[in-house]
Coordinates of C-alpha atoms in Angstrom, one line a residue:
M1 CA -15.2 -10.1 -13.5
D2 CA -18.2 -9.9 -11.1
L3 CA -19.5 -6.6 -9.8
V4 CA -19.8 -7.1 -6.0
Y5 CA -19.3 -3.7 -4.4
R6 CA -20.3 0.0 -5.0
S7 CA -19.4 3.0 -3.0
S8 CA -17.8 6.5 -3.5
V9 CA -14.9 8.6 -2.2
N10 CA -15.8 10.6 0.9
L11 CA -14.3 13.8 2.2
W12 CA -12.7 12.1 5.2
E13 CA -11.0 9.5 2.9
C14 CA -9.1 12.2 1.1
D15 CA -5.7 13.5 2.2
E16 CA -3.6 16.6 1.8
N17 CA -3.2 15.8 -1.9
D18 CA -7.0 16.1 -2.5
H19 CA -7.4 12.4 -3.5
M20 CA -8.4 9.2 -1.7
N21 CA -5.6 8.1 0.6
V22 CA -4.0 4.7 0.1
R23 CA -5.5 3.2 3.3
F24 CA -9.1 3.7 1.9
F25 CA -8.1 2.1 -1.4
V26 CA -7.1 -0.9 0.7
Q27 CA -10.3 -0.7 2.7
K28 CA -12.4 -0.7 -0.4
H29 CA -10.4 -3.6 -1.9
W30 CA -10.9 -5.5 1.3
E31 CA -14.7 -4.9 1.3
T32 CA -14.8 -6.0 -2.4
L33 CA -13.0 -9.2 -1.6
C34 CA -15.3 -10.0 1.3
S35 CA -18.4 -9.2 -0.8
G36 CA -17.1 -11.4 -3.6
Y37 CA -16.7 -14.5 -1.4
P38 CA -19.7 -14.3 1.0
E39 CA -19.5 -18.0 1.7
V40 CA -16.2 -17.3 3.6
S41 CA -16.3 -15.3 6.8
A42 CA -14.2 -12.1 6.8
D43 CA -12.1 -13.4 9.7
Q44 CA -11.5 -16.7 7.9
L45 CA -10.7 -14.9 4.7
F46 CA -8.2 -12.5 6.4
S47 CA -6.5 -15.4 8.2
T48 CA -5.6 -16.9 4.7
V49 CA -4.4 -13.6 3.1
S50 CA -0.6 -13.4 3.4
S51 CA 0.1 -10.5 1.0
L52 CA -1.4 -7.6 -0.8
H53 CA 0.1 -6.4 -4.1
L54 CA -1.5 -3.1 -5.1
R55 CA -1.2 -0.9 -8.2
Y56 CA -2.6 2.6 -8.2
L57 CA -3.5 3.5 -11.7
R58 CA -5.6 6.7 -11.4
E59 CA -6.4 9.3 -8.8
A60 CA -9.7 9.1 -7.0
P61 CA -10.8 12.6 -5.9
L62 CA -13.8 13.5 -3.7
S63 CA -17.2 12.0 -4.8
T64 CA -15.7 9.6 -7.3
P65 CA -18.2 6.7 -7.8
V66 CA -16.4 3.4 -7.1
S67 CA -17.3 -0.1 -8.2
G68 CA -15.5 -3.2 -7.0
Y69 CA -14.9 -6.3 -9.0
V70 CA -13.5 -9.7 -8.0
L71 CA -11.9 -12.6 -9.9
T72 CA -9.6 -15.6 -9.1
V73 CA -6.5 -15.5 -11.3
C74 CA -3.4 -17.5 -12.0
L75 CA 0.1 -15.8 -12.3
P76 CA 2.7 -16.9 -14.8
S77 CA 4.4 -18.5 -11.8
S78 CA 1.3 -20.7 -11.5
E79 CA 0.5 -19.1 -8.2
V80 CA -3.3 -18.4 -7.8
R81 CA -4.6 -15.3 -6.1
Y82 CA -7.7 -13.3 -5.6
L83 CA -7.8 -10.2 -7.8
T84 CA -9.9 -7.2 -6.9
E85 CA -10.4 -4.1 -9.1
L86 CA -11.7 -0.7 -8.1
R87 CA -13.2 1.1 -11.2
H88 CA -14.8 4.4 -11.8
S89 CA -18.5 3.5 -12.0
F90 CA -19.4 5.7 -14.9
T91 CA -16.3 5.5 -17.2
D92 CA -15.2 2.0 -16.2
E93 CA -11.6 3.2 -15.9
V94 CA -9.6 1.0 -13.5
L95 CA -8.5 3.1 -10.5
S96 CA -6.6 0.4 -8.6
T97 CA -5.9 -3.3 -8.5
C98 CA -5.0 -5.7 -5.7
L99 CA -3.6 -9.2 -5.9
H100 CA -4.3 -11.0 -2.6
G101 CA -1.8 -13.7 -1.9
V102 CA -3.4 -16.6 0.1
S103 CA -2.0 -19.5 2.1
S104 CA -4.8 -21.9 1.1
P105 CA -4.8 -23.6 -2.3
L106 CA -6.9 -22.0 -5.0
E107 CA -7.7 -23.1 -8.6
S108 CA -7.9 -20.9 -11.7
D109 CA -6.8 -20.9 -15.3
V110 CA -7.5 -17.1 -15.8
G111 CA -4.5 -15.0 -16.5
V112 CA -3.7 -11.7 -14.7
P113 CA -4.5 -8.5 -16.8
V114 CA -1.3 -6.7 -17.7
Y115 CA -2.4 -3.5 -15.8
A116 CA -2.8 -5.6 -12.6
A117 CA 0.4 -7.6 -12.8
P118 CA 3.4 -6.7 -10.5
K119 CA 5.6 -4.1 -12.2
G120 CA 7.9 -1.9 -10.2
V121 CA 7.9 -3.8 -6.9
A122 CA 9.4 -7.3 -6.6
D123 CA 6.7 -10.0 -6.2
A124 CA 8.6 -11.6 -3.4
D125 CA 9.4 -11.4 0.3
S126 CA 11.3 -8.4 1.4
V127 CA 15.1 -8.9 1.7
F128 CA 14.8 -7.1 5.1
I129 CA 12.3 -9.5 6.6
H130 CA 14.8 -11.1 9.0
A131 CA 16.6 -7.9 10.0
D132 CA 16.0 -6.4 13.5
P133 CA 15.6 -2.7 14.3
S134 CA 19.3 -2.3 15.2
E135 CA 20.5 -3.8 11.9
L136 CA 18.0 -1.6 9.9
K137 CA 19.3 1.5 11.8
A138 CA 22.9 0.6 10.9
R139 CA 21.8 0.2 7.2
G140 CA 20.4 3.8 7.2
F141 CA 16.7 3.1 8.0
S142 CA 14.8 5.6 10.0
L143 CA 12.2 5.1 12.7
I144 CA 9.1 6.8 11.1
G145 CA 6.2 5.3 13.1
K146 CA 5.6 4.2 16.7
G147 CA 2.5 3.6 18.7
R148 CA -0.1 1.1 19.8
I149 CA -2.9 -0.6 17.9
T150 CA -6.4 0.6 18.9
E151 CA -9.7 -1.3 18.9
A152 CA -11.2 1.0 16.2
E153 CA -8.7 -0.4 13.7
C154 CA -9.5 -4.0 14.3
A155 CA -12.0 -6.7 13.4
G156 CA -14.4 -8.1 16.0
T157 CA -11.8 -10.7 16.8
G158 CA -9.3 -8.0 17.8
T159 CA -7.1 -8.5 14.7
L160 CA -5.8 -5.4 12.9
L161 CA -7.6 -5.1 9.5
P162 CA -5.6 -4.8 6.3
Q163 CA -6.3 -1.0 6.0
G164 CA -4.8 -0.6 9.4
Y165 CA -1.3 -1.6 8.3
M166 CA -1.5 0.7 5.3
G167 CA -3.0 3.5 7.4
R168 CA -0.1 3.4 9.9
L169 CA 2.4 3.5 7.1
S170 CA 0.7 6.4 5.4
D171 CA 0.5 8.4 8.7
S172 CA 4.3 7.8 9.2
M173 CA 5.5 8.9 5.8
P174 CA 6.2 12.6 6.7
H175 CA 8.9 11.4 9.0
L176 CA 10.6 9.8 6.1
W177 CA 10.0 12.5 3.5
G178 CA 11.4 15.2 5.8
P179 CA 14.9 13.9 6.1
I180 CA 15.0 12.8 2.4
Y181 CA 13.9 16.2 1.1
D182 CA 15.6 18.3 3.8
G183 CA 12.4 19.7 5.1
I184 CA 8.8 20.2 4.4
L185 CA 7.5 20.1 0.8
G186 CA 6.2 23.1 -0.9
E187 CA 2.5 23.9 -1.1
D188 CA 2.2 22.8 -4.7
E189 CA 4.1 19.6 -4.2
G190 CA 2.8 16.3 -2.9
G191 CA 3.3 12.6 -3.2
A192 CA 1.6 9.6 -4.8
V193 CA 2.1 5.9 -4.7
L194 CA 2.1 3.8 -7.9
E195 CA 2.6 0.4 -6.4
Y196 CA 2.7 -1.3 -3.0
R197 CA 3.4 -4.9 -1.9
L198 CA 2.6 -5.7 1.8
D199 CA 3.5 -9.0 3.3
M200 CA 2.0 -10.0 6.7
P201 CA 3.8 -13.0 8.1
S202 CA 2.0 -12.4 11.4
R203 CA -0.9 -10.4 12.7
M204 CA -1.2 -7.5 15.1
T205 CA -4.0 -7.3 17.6
V206 CA -5.6 -4.7 19.9
G207 CA -3.1 -3.2 22.3
D208 CA 0.0 -4.3 20.5
G209 CA 2.8 -1.8 20.4
Y210 CA 4.7 -1.3 17.1
E211 CA 7.5 0.4 15.3
I212 CA 7.9 1.2 11.6
W213 CA 11.4 1.4 10.1
S214 CA 11.7 2.7 6.6
G215 CA 14.3 3.6 4.0
L216 CA 14.9 4.9 0.5
T217 CA 16.3 2.0 -1.6
D218 CA 16.4 3.6 -5.1
V219 CA 15.7 6.9 -6.8
T220 CA 15.5 8.2 -10.4
P221 CA 14.3 11.6 -11.7
K222 CA 10.7 10.2 -11.8
V223 CA 10.3 7.4 -9.2
H224 CA 11.4 6.5 -5.7
T225 CA 11.5 3.1 -4.2
F226 CA 11.1 2.4 -0.5
S227 CA 11.2 -0.5 1.9
H228 CA 9.3 -0.6 5.2
V229 CA 9.4 -3.1 8.1
M230 CA 6.8 -3.1 10.9
F231 CA 7.8 -4.7 14.2
D232 CA 5.7 -5.6 17.2
H233 CA 6.7 -4.7 20.8
Q234 CA 8.6 -8.0 21.0
G235 CA 10.8 -7.0 18.0
R236 CA 9.2 -9.5 15.6
A237 CA 8.7 -8.4 11.9
I238 CA 4.9 -8.3 11.6
M239 CA 4.7 -6.7 8.2
T240 CA 7.2 -5.8 5.4
A241 CA 6.4 -3.5 2.4
G242 CA 8.0 -2.3 -0.8
A243 CA 6.7 0.7 -2.6
V244 CA 7.2 2.8 -5.7
G245 CA 6.2 6.5 -5.5
V246 CA 6.4 9.8 -7.3
R247 CA 6.4 13.5 -6.5
L248 CA 3.2 15.0 -7.7
D249 CA 2.6 18.6 -9.0
L250 CA -0.6 19.4 -7.2
R251 CA -1.5 22.1 -9.8
S252 CA -1.0 20.1 -13.0
R253 CA -1.7 16.7 -11.3
K254 CA 1.3 15.3 -13.2
V255 CA 4.5 13.6 -12.0
R256 CA 7.2 16.1 -11.1
V257 CA 10.6 15.2 -12.6
L258 CA 13.4 15.8 -10.2
S259 CA 16.6 17.6 -11.1
E260 CA 19.9 15.8 -11.3
E261 CA 21.1 17.7 -8.3
R262 CA 18.1 16.6 -6.2
V263 CA 18.5 13.0 -7.3
A264 CA 22.2 13.1 -6.4
K265 CA 21.3 14.4 -2.9
M266 CA 18.7 11.7 -2.4
R267 CA 21.0 8.9 -3.6
A268 CA 23.4 9.8 -0.9
K269 CA 20.6 8.8 1.6
L270 CA 19.9 5.4 0.1
V271 CA 20.0 2.6 2.7
K272 CA 22.7 0.0 2.5

C-alpha cells in the first residue's frame, strides 16, 4: 500500500469518550483517498463514490499520529473498490479501514485484507432504502436528527462531504440511546462503533433540510446493530446506514457486557 497522508488526532476531533469521533475518521479516510488519486479531482472522485464500508479496529486518542494508505482491491464478489487504511504512524497498527464503493469500473487483482473485509454489517443495500418516514415510524424507528445542511459542511460545489453524513449521524445518536437505555448513560459508560456501512444513492447540498430515522435491529450482550435512513426535505432517502456498536467501559477501555435483563429490555425495543 502507498503512504499518501499524514496527520494526527486533534482535541476538537475527540468526543465525550476521549477518542477521535467517527466523523473525523471518515474525514481522514476521505483525505487519504483524495491524496492517493491526485489525477482525479475531489469533486469527480466523490461523484463516483456510492458507499463507504468502515471498520474501526482501535481507538485513536488525542495526539495519535495517523498515517493514511491507499490501494485498489478486489472483493470475493469480483467487485473492485478503493481501500484506505489509517494506521498509527509509529506502531503501524491499523486504526480503521474503509472500502469505498464506486460507480465507475475499476481493475485490480489484489484481495482485501481480512481485517478490512465486511464482517458484522451486510455488504449490501439497506432493506429500508425504499421505506418512507411514516412506514419507519410504524416499524418502531425514531426521529433522531433533523436540521438543515450548512455551507461549512460542503465542498466548493455545495455538495455535502462524506464526513458530513457521518457527523450528522453521530450528533443524533443520544436521541436514540436515551429511549433504548431508559435515560442518560452513567459517567463511566460510553459507546463505540465497530463497523459502519453508508450508502449514498443521492447527494445533499447546501440548504437542504433533512431528517434521520433510526432503530435498533438486533442486540446481544456484547454488540448492538442499528439501521439509519436519512431523508431530504422532499422525503427522498438520501443515505442509508447499518452499524454495529458496543457499550464501552470508559475506565478499563473495554467492551461492557450487558446483563440478560438489560438485553431483554432492549430486545423489546427492536424495530419490526
